[in-house]
């Protein structure tokens, strides 16, 4: 087995949830990042784990082949493989890791297991190599809402996270009860542009508490109660923009407030935002305004790198392999986010 160097080609694989993705790094350059989203879950109103696993089995070989083709390389050029091992859906993770182990064995290439959350935290390095430590990372997706204090690639700690729903989950659940379908975060964002964010005063969970944890389930209940009691279940097209804007404002206000307070309390020189909710236009605008006011850097990766993708797994895998860290073939997958604090 040859050793992994700065110039080596790396293949990365991500199958932790409902995106089948493969990426190729040629040295430092992200040469391909192919993402195949399992859109069929929308008709069930949520992700069905068994169907996600089957879809990964069906599409992963073609997604990997396409990534290699786009990068202009073959498996024999690959000097290292990185794969998501946790956290995520067990069956879905088994598909990706088994495939990666098979390739590693067949082509005698070093393999490294990567923590999906580390992928989100360090994804900003793909487009900003000069990003300096220490920084804060706000990871906001359908499954996670956490703030990390990041001192180096090896040294980071979680300083706050949600105690119930994730921010994306809150967007999706509220969007669903407003009749916008699933997943509705992006639709809520779009409809909210026509609405007044101050129209309805929804609660801001844990806003005034000193810690950096979040709670969004009270907001969801409050929107439901408002729709049932005040609107008598009549969510008209006229009311919808104000409802979306007001509920969105409640989520965004807390995310921005806690992240900036964490920035004020720590030595962080920049804020990184990642995960699907980083696409939210109101969150981006408010963070931008506040970060500029404080002269603190704000790094939000481009959309393709914010949502689940193998490129972010590759950047972490590459750093690990360059530091001589390999996983061998014995590692197991885990759905557990706690274990995932350290890969
Ligand atoms: O990171 P991601 O693609 O997948 C996982 O959660 O694993 O994030 C998806 C989440 C969904 O909850 C979706 O509704 C939310 O991100 N989302 C948004 C927006 N775009 C996607 N939420 C608010 N505003 C958006 N523009
Ligand atoms: Zn994710």
mmCIF file with all atom_site columns, C-alpha atoms in Angstrom, residues 36-240:
data_model
loop_
_atom_site.group_PDB
_atom_site.id
_atom_site.type_symbol
_atom_site.label_atom_id
_atom_site.label_alt_id
_atom_site.label_comp_id
_atom_site.label_asym_id
_atom_site.label_entity_id
_atom_site.label_seq_id
_atom_site.pdbx_PDB_ins_code
_atom_site.Cartn_x
_atom_site.Cartn_y
_atom_site.Cartn_z
_atom_site.occupancy
_atom_site.B_iso_or_equiv
_atom_site.pdbx_formal_charge
_atom_site.auth_seq_id
_atom_site.auth_comp_id
_atom_site.auth_asym_id
_atom_site.auth_atom_id
_atom_site.pdbx_PDB_model_num
ATOM 1   C CA . UNK A 1 36  ? -27.941 12.061 -6.202  1.00 0.00 ? 36  UNK A CA 1
ATOM 2   C CA . UNK A 1 37  ? -30.889 13.081 -3.973  1.00 0.00 ? 37  UNK A CA 1
ATOM 3   C CA . UNK A 1 38  ? -33.589 10.554 -3.134  1.00 0.00 ? 38  UNK A CA 1
ATOM 4   C CA . UNK A 1 39  ? -36.582 12.702 -3.996  1.00 0.00 ? 39  UNK A CA 1
ATOM 5   C CA . UNK A 1 40  ? -39.139 9.877  -3.579  1.00 0.00 ? 40  UNK A CA 1
ATOM 6   C CA . UNK A 1 41  ? -39.191 10.311 0.235   1.00 0.00 ? 41  UNK A CA 1
ATOM 7   C CA . UNK A 1 42  ? -41.217 13.512 -0.190  1.00 0.00 ? 42  UNK A CA 1
ATOM 8   C CA . UNK A 1 43  ? -44.375 11.552 -0.947  1.00 0.00 ? 43  UNK A CA 1
ATOM 9   C CA . UNK A 1 44  ? -44.131 9.821  2.462   1.00 0.00 ? 44  UNK A CA 1
ATOM 10  C CA . UNK A 1 45  ? -43.635 13.098 4.342   1.00 0.00 ? 45  UNK A CA 1
ATOM 11  C CA . UNK A 1 46  ? -40.324 11.915 5.810   1.00 0.00 ? 46  UNK A CA 1
ATOM 12  C CA . UNK A 1 47  ? -37.355 9.618  5.191   1.00 0.00 ? 47  UNK A CA 1
ATOM 13  C CA . UNK A 1 48  ? -38.068 5.871  5.191   1.00 0.00 ? 48  UNK A CA 1
ATOM 14  C CA . UNK A 1 49  ? -34.742 4.292  6.303   1.00 0.00 ? 49  UNK A CA 1
ATOM 15  C CA . UNK A 1 50  ? -35.165 0.953  4.515   1.00 0.00 ? 50  UNK A CA 1
ATOM 16  C CA . UNK A 1 51  ? -36.020 2.654  1.226   1.00 0.00 ? 51  UNK A CA 1
ATOM 17  C CA . UNK A 1 52  ? -33.032 4.988  1.655   1.00 0.00 ? 52  UNK A CA 1
ATOM 18  C CA . UNK A 1 53  ? -30.675 1.981  2.020   1.00 0.00 ? 53  UNK A CA 1
ATOM 19  C CA . UNK A 1 54  ? -32.078 0.279  -1.073  1.00 0.00 ? 54  UNK A CA 1
ATOM 20  C CA . UNK A 1 55  ? -31.766 3.445  -3.145  1.00 0.00 ? 55  UNK A CA 1
ATOM 21  C CA . UNK A 1 56  ? -28.108 3.825  -2.049  1.00 0.00 ? 56  UNK A CA 1
ATOM 22  C CA . UNK A 1 57  ? -27.436 0.216  -3.140  1.00 0.00 ? 57  UNK A CA 1
ATOM 23  C CA . UNK A 1 58  ? -28.931 0.969  -6.533  1.00 0.00 ? 58  UNK A CA 1
ATOM 24  C CA . UNK A 1 59  ? -27.272 4.287  -7.243  1.00 0.00 ? 59  UNK A CA 1
ATOM 25  C CA . UNK A 1 60  ? -23.879 4.252  -5.481  1.00 0.00 ? 60  UNK A CA 1
ATOM 26  C CA . UNK A 1 61  ? -21.880 2.354  -8.172  1.00 0.00 ? 61  UNK A CA 1
ATOM 27  C CA . UNK A 1 62  ? -23.060 4.774  -10.884 1.00 0.00 ? 62  UNK A CA 1
ATOM 28  C CA . UNK A 1 63  ? -22.503 7.847  -8.669  1.00 0.00 ? 63  UNK A CA 1
ATOM 29  C CA . UNK A 1 64  ? -18.904 6.758  -7.934  1.00 0.00 ? 64  UNK A CA 1
ATOM 30  C CA . UNK A 1 65  ? -18.271 5.993  -11.620 1.00 0.00 ? 65  UNK A CA 1
ATOM 31  C CA . UNK A 1 66  ? -19.629 9.433  -12.593 1.00 0.00 ? 66  UNK A CA 1
ATOM 32  C CA . UNK A 1 67  ? -17.434 11.218 -10.022 1.00 0.00 ? 67  UNK A CA 1
ATOM 33  C CA . UNK A 1 68  ? -14.327 9.416  -11.337 1.00 0.00 ? 68  UNK A CA 1
ATOM 34  C CA . UNK A 1 69  ? -15.348 10.241 -14.928 1.00 0.00 ? 69  UNK A CA 1
ATOM 35  C CA . UNK A 1 70  ? -15.888 13.943 -14.159 1.00 0.00 ? 70  UNK A CA 1
ATOM 36  C CA . UNK A 1 71  ? -12.504 14.099 -12.421 1.00 0.00 ? 71  UNK A CA 1
ATOM 37  C CA . UNK A 1 72  ? -10.848 12.336 -15.363 1.00 0.00 ? 72  UNK A CA 1
ATOM 38  C CA . UNK A 1 73  ? -9.357  9.559  -13.226 1.00 0.00 ? 73  UNK A CA 1
ATOM 39  C CA . UNK A 1 74  ? -9.776  5.801  -12.818 1.00 0.00 ? 74  UNK A CA 1
ATOM 40  C CA . UNK A 1 75  ? -9.785  3.665  -9.647  1.00 0.00 ? 75  UNK A CA 1
ATOM 41  C CA . UNK A 1 76  ? -6.117  2.831  -10.256 1.00 0.00 ? 76  UNK A CA 1
ATOM 42  C CA . UNK A 1 77  ? -5.237  6.535  -9.824  1.00 0.00 ? 77  UNK A CA 1
ATOM 43  C CA . UNK A 1 78  ? -6.941  6.715  -6.404  1.00 0.00 ? 78  UNK A CA 1
ATOM 44  C CA . UNK A 1 79  ? -4.500  6.870  -3.469  1.00 0.00 ? 79  UNK A CA 1
ATOM 45  C CA . UNK A 1 80  ? -6.999  7.039  -0.606  1.00 0.00 ? 80  UNK A CA 1
ATOM 46  C CA . UNK A 1 81  ? -10.684 6.509  0.180   1.00 0.00 ? 81  UNK A CA 1
ATOM 47  C CA . UNK A 1 82  ? -12.782 8.399  2.759   1.00 0.00 ? 82  UNK A CA 1
ATOM 48  C CA . UNK A 1 83  ? -16.254 7.306  3.803   1.00 0.00 ? 83  UNK A CA 1
ATOM 49  C CA . UNK A 1 84  ? -18.906 8.527  6.267   1.00 0.00 ? 84  UNK A CA 1
ATOM 50  C CA . UNK A 1 85  ? -19.158 6.055  9.182   1.00 0.00 ? 85  UNK A CA 1
ATOM 51  C CA . UNK A 1 86  ? -21.342 8.028  11.639  1.00 0.00 ? 86  UNK A CA 1
ATOM 52  C CA . UNK A 1 87  ? -23.757 9.467  12.588  1.00 0.00 ? 87  UNK A CA 1
ATOM 53  C CA . UNK A 1 88  ? -26.621 8.579  10.264  1.00 0.00 ? 88  UNK A CA 1
ATOM 54  C CA . UNK A 1 89  ? -29.098 5.862  9.338   1.00 0.00 ? 89  UNK A CA 1
ATOM 55  C CA . UNK A 1 90  ? -27.493 2.490  10.119  1.00 0.00 ? 90  UNK A CA 1
ATOM 56  C CA . UNK A 1 91  ? -28.519 0.698  6.929   1.00 0.00 ? 91  UNK A CA 1
ATOM 57  C CA . UNK A 1 92  ? -27.596 3.661  4.747   1.00 0.00 ? 92  UNK A CA 1
ATOM 58  C CA . UNK A 1 93  ? -24.147 3.913  6.377   1.00 0.00 ? 93  UNK A CA 1
ATOM 59  C CA . UNK A 1 94  ? -23.557 0.173  5.911   1.00 0.00 ? 94  UNK A CA 1
ATOM 60  C CA . UNK A 1 95  ? -24.098 0.535  2.153   1.00 0.00 ? 95  UNK A CA 1
ATOM 61  C CA . UNK A 1 96  ? -21.452 3.264  1.783   1.00 0.00 ? 96  UNK A CA 1
ATOM 62  C CA . UNK A 1 97  ? -18.892 1.785  4.156   1.00 0.00 ? 97  UNK A CA 1
ATOM 63  C CA . UNK A 1 98  ? -19.208 -1.735 2.670   1.00 0.00 ? 98  UNK A CA 1
ATOM 64  C CA . UNK A 1 99  ? -18.699 -0.353 -0.819  1.00 0.00 ? 99  UNK A CA 1
ATOM 65  C CA . UNK A 1 100 ? -15.676 1.683  0.341   1.00 0.00 ? 100 UNK A CA 1
ATOM 66  C CA . UNK A 1 101 ? -14.172 -1.320 2.144   1.00 0.00 ? 101 UNK A CA 1
ATOM 67  C CA . UNK A 1 102 ? -14.595 -3.424 -0.999  1.00 0.00 ? 102 UNK A CA 1
ATOM 68  C CA . UNK A 1 103 ? -12.794 -0.832 -3.125  1.00 0.00 ? 103 UNK A CA 1
ATOM 69  C CA . UNK A 1 104 ? -10.044 -0.438 -0.519  1.00 0.00 ? 104 UNK A CA 1
ATOM 70  C CA . UNK A 1 105 ? -9.440  -4.197 -0.504  1.00 0.00 ? 105 UNK A CA 1
ATOM 71  C CA . UNK A 1 106 ? -9.675  -4.621 -4.269  1.00 0.00 ? 106 UNK A CA 1
ATOM 72  C CA . UNK A 1 107 ? -7.326  -1.736 -5.123  1.00 0.00 ? 107 UNK A CA 1
ATOM 73  C CA . UNK A 1 108 ? -5.123  -1.950 -2.006  1.00 0.00 ? 108 UNK A CA 1
ATOM 74  C CA . UNK A 1 109 ? -5.836  1.701  -1.122  1.00 0.00 ? 109 UNK A CA 1
ATOM 75  C CA . UNK A 1 110 ? -5.823  3.182  2.439   1.00 0.00 ? 110 UNK A CA 1
ATOM 76  C CA . UNK A 1 111 ? -9.306  3.800  3.870   1.00 0.00 ? 111 UNK A CA 1
ATOM 77  C CA . UNK A 1 112 ? -10.409 6.330  6.491   1.00 0.00 ? 112 UNK A CA 1
ATOM 78  C CA . UNK A 1 113 ? -13.754 6.554  8.324   1.00 0.00 ? 113 UNK A CA 1
ATOM 79  C CA . UNK A 1 114 ? -15.117 10.105 8.630   1.00 0.00 ? 114 UNK A CA 1
ATOM 80  C CA . UNK A 1 115 ? -17.581 11.672 11.052  1.00 0.00 ? 115 UNK A CA 1
ATOM 81  C CA . UNK A 1 116 ? -20.373 13.352 9.050   1.00 0.00 ? 116 UNK A CA 1
ATOM 82  C CA . UNK A 1 117 ? -20.590 16.323 11.434  1.00 0.00 ? 117 UNK A CA 1
ATOM 83  C CA . UNK A 1 118 ? -16.853 16.947 11.085  1.00 0.00 ? 118 UNK A CA 1
ATOM 84  C CA . UNK A 1 119 ? -17.549 17.053 7.361   1.00 0.00 ? 119 UNK A CA 1
ATOM 85  C CA . UNK A 1 120 ? -20.034 19.910 7.861   1.00 0.00 ? 120 UNK A CA 1
ATOM 86  C CA . UNK A 1 121 ? -17.736 21.751 10.298  1.00 0.00 ? 121 UNK A CA 1
ATOM 87  C CA . UNK A 1 122 ? -14.694 21.670 8.006   1.00 0.00 ? 122 UNK A CA 1
ATOM 88  C CA . UNK A 1 123 ? -16.544 22.021 4.670   1.00 0.00 ? 123 UNK A CA 1
ATOM 89  C CA . UNK A 1 124 ? -15.698 25.741 4.595   1.00 0.00 ? 124 UNK A CA 1
ATOM 90  C CA . UNK A 1 125 ? -12.015 24.864 3.943   1.00 0.00 ? 125 UNK A CA 1
ATOM 91  C CA . UNK A 1 126 ? -12.896 23.563 0.469   1.00 0.00 ? 126 UNK A CA 1
ATOM 92  C CA . UNK A 1 127 ? -13.529 27.100 -0.788  1.00 0.00 ? 127 UNK A CA 1
ATOM 93  C CA . UNK A 1 128 ? -11.478 29.037 1.804   1.00 0.00 ? 128 UNK A CA 1
ATOM 94  C CA . UNK A 1 129 ? -8.139  27.400 2.453   1.00 0.00 ? 129 UNK A CA 1
ATOM 95  C CA . UNK A 1 130 ? -7.063  30.447 4.454   1.00 0.00 ? 130 UNK A CA 1
ATOM 96  C CA . UNK A 1 131 ? -9.858  30.128 7.057   1.00 0.00 ? 131 UNK A CA 1
ATOM 97  C CA . UNK A 1 132 ? -8.085  30.592 10.394  1.00 0.00 ? 132 UNK A CA 1
ATOM 98  C CA . UNK A 1 133 ? -8.663  28.877 13.733  1.00 0.00 ? 133 UNK A CA 1
ATOM 99  C CA . UNK A 1 134 ? -10.281 29.344 16.177  1.00 0.00 ? 134 UNK A CA 1
ATOM 100 C CA . UNK A 1 135 ? -13.748 29.688 14.651  1.00 0.00 ? 135 UNK A CA 1
ATOM 101 C CA . UNK A 1 136 ? -17.348 28.898 15.550  1.00 0.00 ? 136 UNK A CA 1
ATOM 102 C CA . UNK A 1 137 ? -19.298 26.472 13.410  1.00 0.00 ? 137 UNK A CA 1
ATOM 103 C CA . UNK A 1 138 ? -23.094 26.616 13.365  1.00 0.00 ? 138 UNK A CA 1
ATOM 104 C CA . UNK A 1 139 ? -24.299 23.316 11.895  1.00 0.00 ? 139 UNK A CA 1
ATOM 105 C CA . UNK A 1 140 ? -27.986 23.606 11.055  1.00 0.00 ? 140 UNK A CA 1
ATOM 106 C CA . UNK A 1 141 ? -29.753 20.889 9.118   1.00 0.00 ? 141 UNK A CA 1
ATOM 107 C CA . UNK A 1 142 ? -32.781 18.621 9.240   1.00 0.00 ? 142 UNK A CA 1
ATOM 108 C CA . UNK A 1 143 ? -31.024 16.415 11.792  1.00 0.00 ? 143 UNK A CA 1
ATOM 109 C CA . UNK A 1 144 ? -28.641 18.739 13.649  1.00 0.00 ? 144 UNK A CA 1
ATOM 110 C CA . UNK A 1 145 ? -28.498 22.143 15.293  1.00 0.00 ? 145 UNK A CA 1
ATOM 111 C CA . UNK A 1 146 ? -25.238 22.684 17.129  1.00 0.00 ? 146 UNK A CA 1
ATOM 112 C CA . UNK A 1 147 ? -22.585 25.304 17.754  1.00 0.00 ? 147 UNK A CA 1
ATOM 113 C CA . UNK A 1 148 ? -18.984 24.094 17.843  1.00 0.00 ? 148 UNK A CA 1
ATOM 114 C CA . UNK A 1 149 ? -15.895 25.926 19.045  1.00 0.00 ? 149 UNK A CA 1
ATOM 115 C CA . UNK A 1 150 ? -13.189 24.775 16.654  1.00 0.00 ? 150 UNK A CA 1
ATOM 116 C CA . UNK A 1 151 ? -9.515  25.231 17.584  1.00 0.00 ? 151 UNK A CA 1
ATOM 117 C CA . UNK A 1 152 ? -7.957  22.896 15.017  1.00 0.00 ? 152 UNK A CA 1
ATOM 118 C CA . UNK A 1 153 ? -8.808  19.880 12.893  1.00 0.00 ? 153 UNK A CA 1
ATOM 119 C CA . UNK A 1 154 ? -8.253  17.646 15.897  1.00 0.00 ? 154 UNK A CA 1
ATOM 120 C CA . UNK A 1 155 ? -9.520  19.913 18.630  1.00 0.00 ? 155 UNK A CA 1
ATOM 121 C CA . UNK A 1 156 ? -13.130 21.089 18.728  1.00 0.00 ? 156 UNK A CA 1
ATOM 122 C CA . UNK A 1 157 ? -15.957 21.005 21.217  1.00 0.00 ? 157 UNK A CA 1
ATOM 123 C CA . UNK A 1 158 ? -19.702 21.277 21.075  1.00 0.00 ? 158 UNK A CA 1
ATOM 124 C CA . UNK A 1 159 ? -20.833 24.292 23.117  1.00 0.00 ? 159 UNK A CA 1
ATOM 125 C CA . UNK A 1 160 ? -24.557 24.126 22.422  1.00 0.00 ? 160 UNK A CA 1
ATOM 126 C CA . UNK A 1 161 ? -27.116 22.020 20.624  1.00 0.00 ? 161 UNK A CA 1
ATOM 127 C CA . UNK A 1 162 ? -30.853 21.559 20.334  1.00 0.00 ? 162 UNK A CA 1
ATOM 128 C CA . UNK A 1 163 ? -32.684 19.873 23.175  1.00 0.00 ? 163 UNK A CA 1
ATOM 129 C CA . UNK A 1 164 ? -35.559 18.754 20.934  1.00 0.00 ? 164 UNK A CA 1
ATOM 130 C CA . UNK A 1 165 ? -36.144 19.487 17.239  1.00 0.00 ? 165 UNK A CA 1
ATOM 131 C CA . UNK A 1 166 ? -33.373 20.494 14.860  1.00 0.00 ? 166 UNK A CA 1
ATOM 132 C CA . UNK A 1 167 ? -33.844 23.875 13.127  1.00 0.00 ? 167 UNK A CA 1
ATOM 133 C CA . UNK A 1 168 ? -34.496 22.208 9.758   1.00 0.00 ? 168 UNK A CA 1
ATOM 134 C CA . UNK A 1 169 ? -36.949 19.852 11.434  1.00 0.00 ? 169 UNK A CA 1
ATOM 135 C CA . UNK A 1 170 ? -38.762 22.888 12.891  1.00 0.00 ? 170 UNK A CA 1
ATOM 136 C CA . UNK A 1 171 ? -38.931 24.498 9.430   1.00 0.00 ? 171 UNK A CA 1
ATOM 137 C CA . UNK A 1 172 ? -40.207 21.236 7.937   1.00 0.00 ? 172 UNK A CA 1
ATOM 138 C CA . UNK A 1 173 ? -42.819 20.528 10.625  1.00 0.00 ? 173 UNK A CA 1
ATOM 139 C CA . UNK A 1 174 ? -44.175 24.090 10.562  1.00 0.00 ? 174 UNK A CA 1
ATOM 140 C CA . UNK A 1 175 ? -44.190 24.116 6.751   1.00 0.00 ? 175 UNK A CA 1
ATOM 141 C CA . UNK A 1 176 ? -46.122 20.851 6.791   1.00 0.00 ? 176 UNK A CA 1
ATOM 142 C CA . UNK A 1 177 ? -48.781 22.172 9.146   1.00 0.00 ? 177 UNK A CA 1
ATOM 143 C CA . UNK A 1 178 ? -49.096 25.282 6.975   1.00 0.00 ? 178 UNK A CA 1
ATOM 144 C CA . UNK A 1 179 ? -49.744 23.014 3.989   1.00 0.00 ? 179 UNK A CA 1
ATOM 145 C CA . UNK A 1 180 ? -46.442 23.629 2.193   1.00 0.00 ? 180 UNK A CA 1
ATOM 146 C CA . UNK A 1 181 ? -45.492 19.930 1.879   1.00 0.00 ? 181 UNK A CA 1
ATOM 147 C CA . UNK A 1 182 ? -42.269 18.155 2.844   1.00 0.00 ? 182 UNK A CA 1
ATOM 148 C CA . UNK A 1 183 ? -39.470 19.153 3.162   1.00 0.00 ? 183 UNK A CA 1
ATOM 149 C CA . UNK A 1 184 ? -40.766 22.697 3.316   1.00 0.00 ? 184 UNK A CA 1
ATOM 150 C CA . UNK A 1 185 ? -37.853 24.796 4.627   1.00 0.00 ? 185 UNK A CA 1
ATOM 151 C CA . UNK A 1 186 ? -36.989 26.267 1.236   1.00 0.00 ? 186 UNK A CA 1
ATOM 152 C CA . UNK A 1 187 ? -40.675 26.942 0.423   1.00 0.00 ? 187 UNK A CA 1
ATOM 153 C CA . UNK A 1 188 ? -41.191 28.716 3.752   1.00 0.00 ? 188 UNK A CA 1
ATOM 154 C CA . UNK A 1 189 ? -38.168 30.867 2.995   1.00 0.00 ? 189 UNK A CA 1
ATOM 155 C CA . UNK A 1 190 ? -39.603 31.800 -0.415  1.00 0.00 ? 190 UNK A CA 1
ATOM 156 C CA . UNK A 1 191 ? -43.142 32.555 0.849   1.00 0.00 ? 191 UNK A CA 1
ATOM 157 C CA . UNK A 1 192 ? -41.766 34.501 3.842   1.00 0.00 ? 192 UNK A CA 1
ATOM 158 C CA . UNK A 1 193 ? -40.194 37.057 1.474   1.00 0.00 ? 193 UNK A CA 1
ATOM 159 C CA . UNK A 1 194 ? -43.708 38.461 0.858   1.00 0.00 ? 194 UNK A CA 1
ATOM 160 C CA . UNK A 1 195 ? -44.622 38.518 4.549   1.00 0.00 ? 195 UNK A CA 1
ATOM 161 C CA . UNK A 1 196 ? -44.086 40.666 7.635   1.00 0.00 ? 196 UNK A CA 1
ATOM 162 C CA . UNK A 1 197 ? -41.729 38.984 10.159  1.00 0.00 ? 197 UNK A CA 1
ATOM 163 C CA . UNK A 1 198 ? -43.217 41.043 13.000  1.00 0.00 ? 198 UNK A CA 1
ATOM 164 C CA . UNK A 1 199 ? -46.861 40.230 12.179  1.00 0.00 ? 199 UNK A CA 1
ATOM 165 C CA . UNK A 1 200 ? -47.249 37.452 14.760  1.00 0.00 ? 200 UNK A CA 1
ATOM 166 C CA . UNK A 1 201 ? -45.123 37.208 17.893  1.00 0.00 ? 201 UNK A CA 1
ATOM 167 C CA . UNK A 1 202 ? -44.118 33.547 18.154  1.00 0.00 ? 202 UNK A CA 1
ATOM 168 C CA . UNK A 1 203 ? -41.960 32.373 21.082  1.00 0.00 ? 203 UNK A CA 1
ATOM 169 C CA . UNK A 1 204 ? -38.144 32.361 20.892  1.00 0.00 ? 204 UNK A CA 1
ATOM 170 C CA . UNK A 1 205 ? -37.128 29.195 22.739  1.00 0.00 ? 205 UNK A CA 1
ATOM 171 C CA . UNK A 1 206 ? -34.324 29.615 25.304  1.00 0.00 ? 206 UNK A CA 1
ATOM 172 C CA . UNK A 1 207 ? -33.441 33.052 23.878  1.00 0.00 ? 207 UNK A CA 1
ATOM 173 C CA . UNK A 1 208 ? -32.617 34.659 27.213  1.00 0.00 ? 208 UNK A CA 1
ATOM 174 C CA . UNK A 1 209 ? -30.915 31.686 28.834  1.00 0.00 ? 209 UNK A CA 1
ATOM 175 C CA . UNK A 1 210 ? -27.169 31.951 29.280  1.00 0.00 ? 210 UNK A CA 1
ATOM 176 C CA . UNK A 1 211 ? -26.278 28.600 27.708  1.00 0.00 ? 211 UNK A CA 1
ATOM 177 C CA . UNK A 1 212 ? -25.995 27.985 23.966  1.00 0.00 ? 212 UNK A CA 1
ATOM 178 C CA . UNK A 1 213 ? -28.624 25.246 23.674  1.00 0.00 ? 213 UNK A CA 1
ATOM 179 C CA . UNK A 1 214 ? -31.733 25.547 21.521  1.00 0.00 ? 214 UNK A CA 1
ATOM 180 C CA . UNK A 1 215 ? -35.360 24.444 21.748  1.00 0.00 ? 215 UNK A CA 1
ATOM 181 C CA . UNK A 1 216 ? -37.765 24.632 18.816  1.00 0.00 ? 216 UNK A CA 1
ATOM 182 C CA . UNK A 1 217 ? -40.616 22.327 19.818  1.00 0.00 ? 217 UNK A CA 1
ATOM 183 C CA . UNK A 1 218 ? -42.481 25.112 21.691  1.00 0.00 ? 218 UNK A CA 1
ATOM 184 C CA . UNK A 1 219 ? -42.520 27.215 18.524  1.00 0.00 ? 219 UNK A CA 1
ATOM 185 C CA . UNK A 1 220 ? -44.012 24.366 16.522  1.00 0.00 ? 220 UNK A CA 1
ATOM 186 C CA . UNK A 1 221 ? -46.758 23.929 19.160  1.00 0.00 ? 221 UNK A CA 1
ATOM 187 C CA . UNK A 1 222 ? -47.380 27.671 19.229  1.00 0.00 ? 222 UNK A CA 1
ATOM 188 C CA . UNK A 1 223 ? -47.827 27.839 15.430  1.00 0.00 ? 223 UNK A CA 1
ATOM 189 C CA . UNK A 1 224 ? -50.184 24.829 15.581  1.00 0.00 ? 224 UNK A CA 1
ATOM 190 C CA . UNK A 1 225 ? -52.246 26.438 18.361  1.00 0.00 ? 225 UNK A CA 1
ATOM 191 C CA . UNK A 1 226 ? -52.392 29.726 16.432  1.00 0.00 ? 226 UNK A CA 1
ATOM 192 C CA . UNK A 1 227 ? -53.602 27.950 13.297  1.00 0.00 ? 227 UNK A CA 1
ATOM 193 C CA . UNK A 1 228 ? -56.207 25.910 15.207  1.00 0.00 ? 228 UNK A CA 1
ATOM 194 C CA . UNK A 1 229 ? -57.503 28.493 17.683  1.00 0.00 ? 229 UNK A CA 1
ATOM 195 C CA . UNK A 1 230 ? -56.971 31.909 16.124  1.00 0.00 ? 230 UNK A CA 1
ATOM 196 C CA . UNK A 1 231 ? -57.371 30.979 12.451  1.00 0.00 ? 231 UNK A CA 1
ATOM 197 C CA . UNK A 1 232 ? -59.866 28.123 13.011  1.00 0.00 ? 232 UNK A CA 1
ATOM 198 C CA . UNK A 1 233 ? -57.686 26.055 10.615  1.00 0.00 ? 233 UNK A CA 1
ATOM 199 C CA . UNK A 1 234 ? -58.235 28.556 7.768   1.00 0.00 ? 234 UNK A CA 1
ATOM 200 C CA . UNK A 1 235 ? -54.703 29.241 6.510   1.00 0.00 ? 235 UNK A CA 1
ATOM 201 C CA . UNK A 1 236 ? -55.594 31.457 3.560   1.00 0.00 ? 236 UNK A CA 1
ATOM 202 C CA . UNK A 1 237 ? -53.200 32.524 0.811   1.00 0.00 ? 237 UNK A CA 1
ATOM 203 C CA . UNK A 1 238 ? -53.360 36.057 2.242   1.00 0.00 ? 238 UNK A CA 1
ATOM 204 C CA . UNK A 1 239 ? -52.275 35.003 5.738   1.00 0.00 ? 239 UNK A CA 1
ATOM 205 C CA . UNK A 1 240 ? -49.607 32.526 4.666   1.00 0.00 ? 240 UNK A CA 1
#
